[in-house]
Amino acid sequence: MDERRVNRLCCVAAGLVMIFLLAPLVVIVIASFTPTAIITFPPQGFSLKWYANIFHSSTHFMDGLVNSLKLGLLATVLDVFLGVTAALSVCRYDFKGKNALLNYFTSPMYVPSVAFVAVPAEEYVELEYRQRLRQEGKIHFIGGKQEYIRLGVLDDVDMGMMIHSHAGVGDRHFLIGCDSSGFVGKLIRFTGKEAHAGARPFDGINALNAACLSLLAVNSQRETFREKDRIRIHPIMTKGGDLVNIVPADVRLETYVRGTNLEGILDASEKVNRCLQGCAYAIGASVDIQELPGYLPLIQDPRLSELFALNGEALLGQGSSIYGQELMGATDAGDISSIMPFIHMSTGGYLGDAHSKDFTICDKEMAYVMPAKAMALTVIDLLWDHAAEARQIKERFSPKFDREGYLRFWEQFESGKVDRSCF
């Protein structure tokens, strides 16, 4: 390939990179002219109201802008003076501590960043409401971390950790390497036929009977669940009919199918579906089952857990770590742990039962301060020596899914066609 062609290709590549970098800014500028309170692209009309609001609102934007310009100018002058002086010194002279100074100046180029990520909607609740949000296209997943995976928010993240309160542990303990279940969700609707419950019940089809019979059928399946899978099925009835003198024709259930491994969860889910469908058929009703992506079982990275435990005991004393406690609750951190190294620690400092009115904080320092210190120390261990520890953890980790495989798995689950060879 001749030099002229190479230069052209380089120019094209550079142009594409610039378009990639500048395109978001162009979109933001264009969207800023929208007349509506919600940002849309392309904007639904043209207005300068948001620019006018900068000068007339009570947000003190101009004061902040002036202060920022003053500080920016001062910082630029100081940076140029110190940077040029240091560069000349390093380039022209040999002196004690020169290598340390060079490492200090170049450290931003190879030190990984640490991101604090706030995630909404950790609890998998209000299924009918969130299902409506899904149908309206506002969300795709019920859980916040799942939605972050789908949106690519975590694409540049290599590993992560979080900490959660642990109800009923008032003493100063960290709970390390605890298991947490995964689950799938179901929205179930039995449809029968209305009739007068007193005068002509024989003309109706009782959807409530079909639902109640299906719950008995599910209970009859429990002996088929293996102990090691720790299967839990806990449905609720959100609608049992319309009026007491009408044969129930619209009955609705919500349920989780919960377990500690994905294969067991999917097996139990199929058994539940057979119970629902068979009992609806027996009564003459119909049943619609909407499969909802739940949370995957939590995979605690062993080395990350070890680092956190060492730092926790450095803060709280030897023997303060509690290992391997089984938590049958579930968390959307399980989904992240199937993609990258992750830990979900729990901390003491709390009394009462989880999700109850008597849950309370009994040790504020243990609840707020010690977890932050332990996490900060663990981050230092991970990033020390050019992130050598973090790199080893990442190299040893074997993900169950990449992002595309994760999204494909849940898509297959919703369609009822899961390829179990993919996990």
Coordinates of C-alpha atoms in Angstrom, one line a residue:
M1 CA 0.0 0.0 0.0
D2 CA 1.5 3.3 -1.0
E3 CA 2.1 6.2 1.4
R4 CA -0.6 8.4 -0.1
R5 CA -3.3 5.7 0.4
V6 CA -2.1 5.2 4.0
N7 CA -2.4 8.9 4.7
R8 CA -5.9 9.0 3.3
L9 CA -7.0 6.0 5.4
C10 CA -5.5 7.7 8.5
C11 CA -7.4 10.9 7.7
V12 CA -10.6 9.0 7.3
A13 CA -10.0 7.1 10.6
A14 CA -9.2 10.4 12.4
G15 CA -12.3 12.0 11.0
L16 CA -14.5 9.1 12.2
V17 CA -13.0 9.3 15.7
M18 CA -13.7 13.1 15.8
I19 CA -17.3 12.5 14.7
F20 CA -17.7 9.8 17.4
L21 CA -16.3 12.2 20.0
L22 CA -18.2 15.3 18.9
A23 CA -21.6 13.8 17.9
P24 CA -22.9 13.6 21.5
L25 CA -22.1 17.3 22.0
V26 CA -23.9 18.2 18.8
V27 CA -27.0 16.2 19.9
I28 CA -26.9 17.9 23.3
V29 CA -26.7 21.4 21.8
I30 CA -29.6 20.6 19.4
A31 CA -31.7 19.1 22.1
S32 CA -31.2 22.2 24.3
F33 CA -33.5 24.2 22.1
T34 CA -36.5 22.0 23.0
P35 CA -39.5 23.9 24.4
T36 CA -40.6 21.0 26.6
A37 CA -39.5 20.1 30.1
I38 CA -38.4 16.6 28.9
I39 CA -35.4 16.3 26.6
T40 CA -36.3 14.8 23.3
F41 CA -34.3 14.4 20.1
P42 CA -35.0 15.8 17.6
P43 CA -36.7 18.6 19.7
Q44 CA -40.4 19.1 19.4
G45 CA -40.1 22.7 18.3
F46 CA -37.7 25.5 18.9
S47 CA -37.2 27.7 21.9
L48 CA -34.6 29.7 23.8
K49 CA -36.5 29.4 27.1
W50 CA -33.8 27.3 28.8
Y51 CA -31.0 29.7 27.8
A52 CA -33.1 32.6 29.1
N53 CA -33.7 30.6 32.3
I54 CA -30.0 30.7 33.0
F55 CA -30.0 34.5 33.4
H56 CA -33.4 34.8 35.1
S57 CA -33.7 31.8 37.4
S58 CA -32.8 31.7 41.0
T59 CA -30.1 29.1 40.5
H60 CA -27.2 31.6 40.7
F61 CA -25.8 30.1 37.5
M62 CA -23.9 33.3 36.5
D63 CA -22.3 33.6 39.9
G64 CA -21.1 30.0 39.6
L65 CA -19.9 30.6 36.1
V66 CA -17.9 33.6 37.1
N67 CA -16.3 31.8 40.0
S68 CA -15.5 28.8 37.8
L69 CA -13.8 31.1 35.2
K70 CA -11.7 32.8 37.9
L71 CA -10.6 29.5 39.4
G72 CA -10.0 28.0 36.0
L73 CA -7.8 30.9 35.0
L74 CA -5.8 30.8 38.3
A75 CA -5.4 27.0 38.0
T76 CA -4.2 27.3 34.4
V77 CA -1.5 29.9 35.3
L78 CA -0.3 27.8 38.2
D79 CA -0.3 24.5 36.1
V80 CA 1.6 26.1 33.3
F81 CA 4.2 27.6 35.6
L82 CA 4.7 24.4 37.7
G83 CA 4.4 22.1 34.7
V84 CA 7.0 23.9 32.6
T85 CA 9.4 24.2 35.5
A86 CA 9.1 20.5 36.4
A87 CA 9.4 19.4 32.7
L88 CA 12.6 21.4 32.3
S89 CA 14.0 20.1 35.5
V90 CA 13.3 16.4 34.6
C91 CA 14.6 16.7 31.1
R92 CA 17.8 18.7 31.8
Y93 CA 19.0 17.6 35.2
D94 CA 19.7 14.4 37.2
F95 CA 18.7 14.6 40.8
K96 CA 17.7 12.4 43.7
G97 CA 14.0 11.3 43.5
K98 CA 13.8 12.0 39.7
N99 CA 12.3 8.6 39.0
A100 CA 9.7 9.0 41.8
L101 CA 8.8 12.4 40.4
L102 CA 8.4 10.9 36.8
N103 CA 6.2 8.1 38.2
Y104 CA 4.0 10.7 40.0
F105 CA 3.6 12.8 36.8
T106 CA 2.7 9.9 34.6
S107 CA 0.5 8.0 37.2
P108 CA -2.8 9.4 35.7
M109 CA -2.0 7.6 32.5
Y110 CA -2.1 4.1 34.0
V111 CA -4.0 4.3 37.3
P112 CA -7.5 2.9 36.8
S113 CA -10.4 4.9 37.9
V114 CA -12.9 4.2 40.7
A115 CA -16.6 4.9 40.0
F116 CA -19.4 5.2 42.6
V117 CA -22.6 4.0 40.9
A118 CA -26.0 4.8 42.3
V119 CA -28.6 2.2 41.1
P120 CA -32.4 2.5 41.6
A121 CA -34.9 -0.2 41.9
E122 CA -33.0 -3.0 43.7
E123 CA -36.1 -4.6 45.1
Y124 CA -38.1 -6.8 42.7
V125 CA -41.6 -5.7 43.7
E126 CA -44.7 -4.0 42.2
L127 CA -44.7 -6.5 39.3
E128 CA -47.9 -5.3 37.6
Y129 CA -46.8 -1.7 37.7
R130 CA -43.3 -2.3 36.5
Q131 CA -44.7 -4.7 33.8
R132 CA -46.7 -1.8 32.5
L133 CA -43.5 0.3 32.3
R134 CA -42.0 -2.5 30.3
Q135 CA -45.0 -2.6 28.0
E136 CA -44.7 1.2 27.5
G137 CA -41.1 0.8 26.6
K138 CA -39.8 2.9 29.5
I139 CA -37.8 0.0 31.0
H140 CA -36.9 -3.5 29.9
F141 CA -35.8 -5.2 33.1
I142 CA -37.5 -5.0 36.5
G143 CA -34.2 -4.5 38.4
G144 CA -31.9 -1.5 38.2
K145 CA -28.6 -3.2 37.8
Q146 CA -30.1 -5.4 35.1
E147 CA -31.2 -2.3 33.3
Y148 CA -27.7 -0.8 33.6
I149 CA -26.2 -3.9 32.0
R150 CA -28.7 -3.6 29.1
L151 CA -28.0 0.1 28.6
G152 CA -24.2 -0.5 28.6
V153 CA -23.6 1.7 31.7
L154 CA -21.2 -0.9 33.1
D155 CA -19.4 -1.8 29.8
D156 CA -16.1 -0.1 30.9
V157 CA -16.2 -1.6 34.5
D158 CA -13.9 -4.5 35.2
M159 CA -15.1 -5.5 38.7
G160 CA -17.2 -4.2 41.5
M161 CA -18.3 -4.4 45.1
M162 CA -21.2 -3.3 47.3
I163 CA -22.3 -3.6 50.9
H164 CA -25.8 -4.2 52.3
S165 CA -27.3 -4.0 55.8
H166 CA -27.9 -7.3 57.6
A167 CA -30.9 -7.4 59.8
G168 CA -30.5 -8.8 63.3
V169 CA -26.8 -8.5 63.5
G170 CA -26.2 -5.7 66.0
D171 CA -22.6 -6.4 66.8
R172 CA -19.6 -5.3 64.7
H173 CA -19.3 -7.9 62.0
F174 CA -18.9 -8.1 58.3
L175 CA -20.6 -11.1 56.6
I176 CA -18.2 -12.5 53.9
G177 CA -19.0 -14.8 51.0
C178 CA -22.6 -15.3 51.7
D179 CA -24.8 -17.2 49.2
S180 CA -27.8 -15.4 47.7
S181 CA -30.5 -17.0 45.6
G182 CA -31.7 -16.2 42.1
F183 CA -35.2 -16.4 40.9
V184 CA -37.6 -15.8 38.0
G185 CA -40.9 -13.9 38.3
K186 CA -44.3 -14.8 36.9
L187 CA -47.5 -12.8 36.3
I188 CA -50.4 -15.3 36.1
R189 CA -53.9 -14.6 35.0
F190 CA -56.7 -17.2 35.0
T191 CA -59.7 -16.4 32.9
G192 CA -63.0 -18.2 33.4
K193 CA -66.7 -17.3 32.6
E194 CA -68.9 -15.0 34.7
A195 CA -72.3 -16.2 35.9
H196 CA -74.6 -15.4 38.8
A197 CA -73.0 -17.2 41.8
G198 CA -76.4 -17.9 43.4
A199 CA -78.8 -18.4 40.6
R200 CA -76.8 -20.1 37.9
P201 CA -73.2 -20.9 39.0
F202 CA -73.3 -24.0 36.7
D203 CA -73.2 -21.6 33.7
G204 CA -69.9 -20.1 34.8
I205 CA -66.2 -21.2 34.8
N206 CA -64.6 -20.5 38.1
A207 CA -61.2 -19.0 37.6
L208 CA -60.7 -18.8 41.4
N209 CA -61.1 -22.6 41.7
A210 CA -58.5 -23.0 38.9
A211 CA -56.1 -20.7 40.7
C212 CA -56.6 -22.4 44.1
L213 CA -56.2 -25.9 42.6
S214 CA -52.9 -24.8 40.9
L215 CA -51.5 -23.7 44.3
L216 CA -52.3 -27.1 45.7
A217 CA -50.6 -28.7 42.6
V218 CA -47.5 -26.6 43.1
N219 CA -47.4 -27.7 46.8
S220 CA -47.5 -31.3 45.6
Q221 CA -44.4 -30.7 43.6
R222 CA -42.2 -29.6 46.6
E223 CA -40.9 -33.1 47.3
T224 CA -39.4 -33.2 43.8
F225 CA -37.1 -30.2 44.5
R226 CA -33.6 -31.1 45.4
E227 CA -32.2 -29.8 48.8
K228 CA -29.1 -28.5 47.2
D229 CA -31.1 -26.3 44.8
R230 CA -32.9 -24.6 47.8
I231 CA -36.1 -24.0 45.7
R232 CA -38.6 -21.6 47.2
I233 CA -42.0 -20.8 45.5
H234 CA -44.1 -18.1 47.3
P235 CA -47.1 -16.9 45.3
I236 CA -49.6 -14.2 46.3
M237 CA -53.1 -13.6 44.8
T238 CA -53.5 -10.0 43.8
K239 CA -57.1 -10.4 42.5
G240 CA -59.6 -13.1 43.4
G241 CA -62.7 -12.0 41.4
D242 CA -64.9 -8.9 41.0
L243 CA -68.0 -9.3 43.1
V244 CA -69.1 -11.8 45.7
N245 CA -72.2 -12.8 43.8
I246 CA -70.4 -13.3 40.5
V247 CA -68.5 -16.5 39.6
P248 CA -64.8 -15.3 39.5
A249 CA -63.7 -14.9 35.9
D250 CA -60.5 -12.9 36.3
V251 CA -58.1 -14.1 39.0
R252 CA -54.4 -13.1 39.1
L253 CA -51.3 -14.3 40.9
E254 CA -47.7 -13.2 41.2
T255 CA -44.9 -15.5 42.2
Y256 CA -41.2 -16.0 42.4
V257 CA -39.5 -19.3 41.7
R258 CA -36.3 -19.0 43.7
G259 CA -33.2 -21.2 44.0
T260 CA -29.4 -21.2 44.4
N261 CA -28.5 -22.3 40.9
L262 CA -29.9 -21.5 37.5
E263 CA -30.5 -25.0 36.4
G264 CA -32.7 -25.8 39.4
I265 CA -34.6 -22.5 39.0
L266 CA -35.5 -23.3 35.4
D267 CA -36.5 -26.9 36.2
A268 CA -38.8 -25.7 39.0
S269 CA -40.2 -23.0 36.8
E270 CA -41.3 -25.5 34.2
K271 CA -43.0 -27.6 36.9
V272 CA -44.9 -24.6 38.1
N273 CA -46.1 -23.8 34.6
R274 CA -47.3 -27.3 34.2
C275 CA -49.3 -27.0 37.4
L276 CA -50.9 -23.7 36.3
Q277 CA -51.7 -25.0 32.8
G278 CA -53.0 -28.4 34.0
C279 CA -55.3 -27.0 36.6
A280 CA -56.7 -24.4 34.3
Y281 CA -57.5 -27.1 31.8
A282 CA -59.1 -29.3 34.5
I283 CA -61.6 -26.5 35.4
G284 CA -62.2 -25.4 31.8
A285 CA -60.5 -22.0 32.3
S286 CA -57.5 -20.5 30.5
V287 CA -54.3 -19.2 31.9
D288 CA -51.8 -16.7 30.7
I289 CA -48.3 -16.8 32.1
Q290 CA -46.0 -13.9 31.6
E291 CA -42.4 -14.8 32.3
L292 CA -40.4 -12.0 33.9
P293 CA -36.6 -11.9 34.0
G294 CA -35.7 -12.3 37.6
Y295 CA -32.2 -12.1 39.3
L296 CA -29.4 -14.6 38.8
P297 CA -27.8 -16.4 41.8
L298 CA -24.9 -14.4 43.4
I299 CA -21.4 -15.5 42.7
Q300 CA -19.0 -14.1 45.3
D301 CA -15.4 -13.7 43.9
P302 CA -13.2 -15.5 46.4
R303 CA -10.1 -13.2 46.1
L304 CA -12.2 -10.0 46.4
S305 CA -13.9 -11.5 49.4
E306 CA -10.5 -12.3 51.0
L307 CA -9.2 -8.8 50.5
F308 CA -12.3 -7.3 52.0
A309 CA -12.2 -9.6 54.9
L310 CA -8.6 -8.8 55.7
N311 CA -9.4 -5.1 55.7
G312 CA -12.5 -5.6 57.7
E313 CA -10.6 -7.4 60.4
A314 CA -7.9 -4.8 60.3
L315 CA -10.6 -2.3 61.3
L316 CA -12.8 -4.4 63.6
G317 CA -10.3 -7.0 65.0
Q318 CA -9.6 -10.6 64.3
G319 CA -12.6 -12.9 64.2
S320 CA -15.0 -10.1 63.3
S321 CA -15.8 -11.7 59.9
I322 CA -18.7 -14.2 59.6
Y323 CA -18.3 -16.5 56.6
G324 CA -20.6 -18.5 54.4
Q325 CA -24.0 -17.6 55.8
E326 CA -26.8 -18.6 53.5
L327 CA -29.0 -15.7 52.5
M328 CA -32.2 -16.9 50.7
G329 CA -32.9 -13.3 49.6
A330 CA -32.0 -12.3 46.1
T331 CA -30.2 -9.3 44.6
D332 CA -29.6 -7.9 41.1
A333 CA -25.9 -7.9 42.1
G334 CA -26.1 -11.6 41.1
D335 CA -26.6 -10.6 37.5
I336 CA -23.5 -8.4 37.6
S337 CA -21.5 -11.2 39.3
S338 CA -22.2 -13.5 36.3
I339 CA -20.5 -11.0 34.0
M340 CA -17.5 -9.6 36.1
P341 CA -15.8 -10.3 39.4
F342 CA -18.1 -9.0 42.2
I343 CA -18.7 -9.1 45.9
H344 CA -21.9 -8.3 47.8
M345 CA -20.8 -7.9 51.5
S346 CA -23.2 -7.4 54.4
T347 CA -22.6 -5.4 57.6
G348 CA -23.8 -5.6 61.2
G349 CA -25.1 -2.6 63.2
Y350 CA -28.8 -3.3 62.7
L351 CA -31.5 -4.8 64.8
G352 CA -34.9 -6.2 63.9
D353 CA -36.2 -8.2 61.0
A354 CA -35.5 -7.3 57.4
H355 CA -38.4 -5.6 55.6
S356 CA -40.3 -5.0 58.8
K357 CA -41.3 -2.0 60.9
D358 CA -38.9 -3.0 63.7
F359 CA -35.8 -2.8 61.5
T360 CA -33.5 -0.2 63.1
I361 CA -29.9 1.0 63.1
C362 CA -28.2 0.4 66.5
D363 CA -24.6 1.3 65.6
K364 CA -24.3 4.3 63.2
E365 CA -20.5 4.1 62.9
M366 CA -20.7 0.4 62.0
A367 CA -23.6 1.0 59.6
Y368 CA -22.1 4.1 57.8
V369 CA -18.4 4.5 58.5
M370 CA -16.8 1.1 58.8
P371 CA -18.1 -0.3 55.5
A372 CA -16.8 2.8 53.6
K373 CA -13.4 2.4 55.2
A374 CA -13.3 -1.3 54.4
M375 CA -14.2 -0.7 50.8
A376 CA -11.7 2.1 50.4
L377 CA -8.9 -0.1 51.8
T378 CA -9.9 -2.9 49.4
V379 CA -9.8 -0.4 46.5
I380 CA -6.3 0.6 47.5
D381 CA -5.2 -3.1 47.6
L382 CA -6.7 -3.6 44.1
L383 CA -5.0 -0.6 42.5
W384 CA -1.6 -0.9 44.3
D385 CA 1.4 -1.6 42.1
H386 CA -0.3 -0.6 38.9
A387 CA -3.4 -2.6 39.8
A388 CA -1.5 -5.9 39.9
E389 CA -4.1 -7.5 42.2
A390 CA -7.0 -6.3 40.2
R391 CA -5.5 -7.6 36.9
Q392 CA -4.9 -11.0 38.4
I393 CA -8.5 -11.2 39.7
K394 CA -9.8 -10.2 36.2
E395 CA -7.6 -12.8 34.5
R396 CA -8.7 -15.6 36.8
F397 CA -12.4 -14.8 36.5
S398 CA -14.5 -17.0 34.2
P399 CA -17.8 -15.2 33.4
K400 CA -21.0 -17.2 32.9
F401 CA -22.1 -14.6 30.3
D402 CA -20.9 -11.7 28.4
R403 CA -23.3 -8.8 28.0
E404 CA -24.7 -10.0 24.7
G405 CA -25.1 -13.6 26.1
Y406 CA -26.8 -12.3 29.2
L407 CA -29.3 -10.3 27.2
R408 CA -29.9 -13.3 24.9
F409 CA -30.5 -15.6 27.8
W410 CA -33.3 -13.5 29.3
E411 CA -34.8 -13.0 25.8
Q412 CA -34.9 -16.7 25.4
F413 CA -36.4 -17.2 28.8
E414 CA -39.3 -14.8 28.1
S415 CA -40.0 -16.6 24.9
G416 CA -39.9 -20.0 26.6
K417 CA -36.9 -21.3 24.6
V418 CA -33.9 -21.3 26.9
D419 CA -30.8 -22.9 25.5
R420 CA -29.4 -24.5 28.7
S421 CA -26.1 -25.3 27.0
C422 CA -25.2 -21.6 27.3
F423 CA -24.6 -21.7 31.1

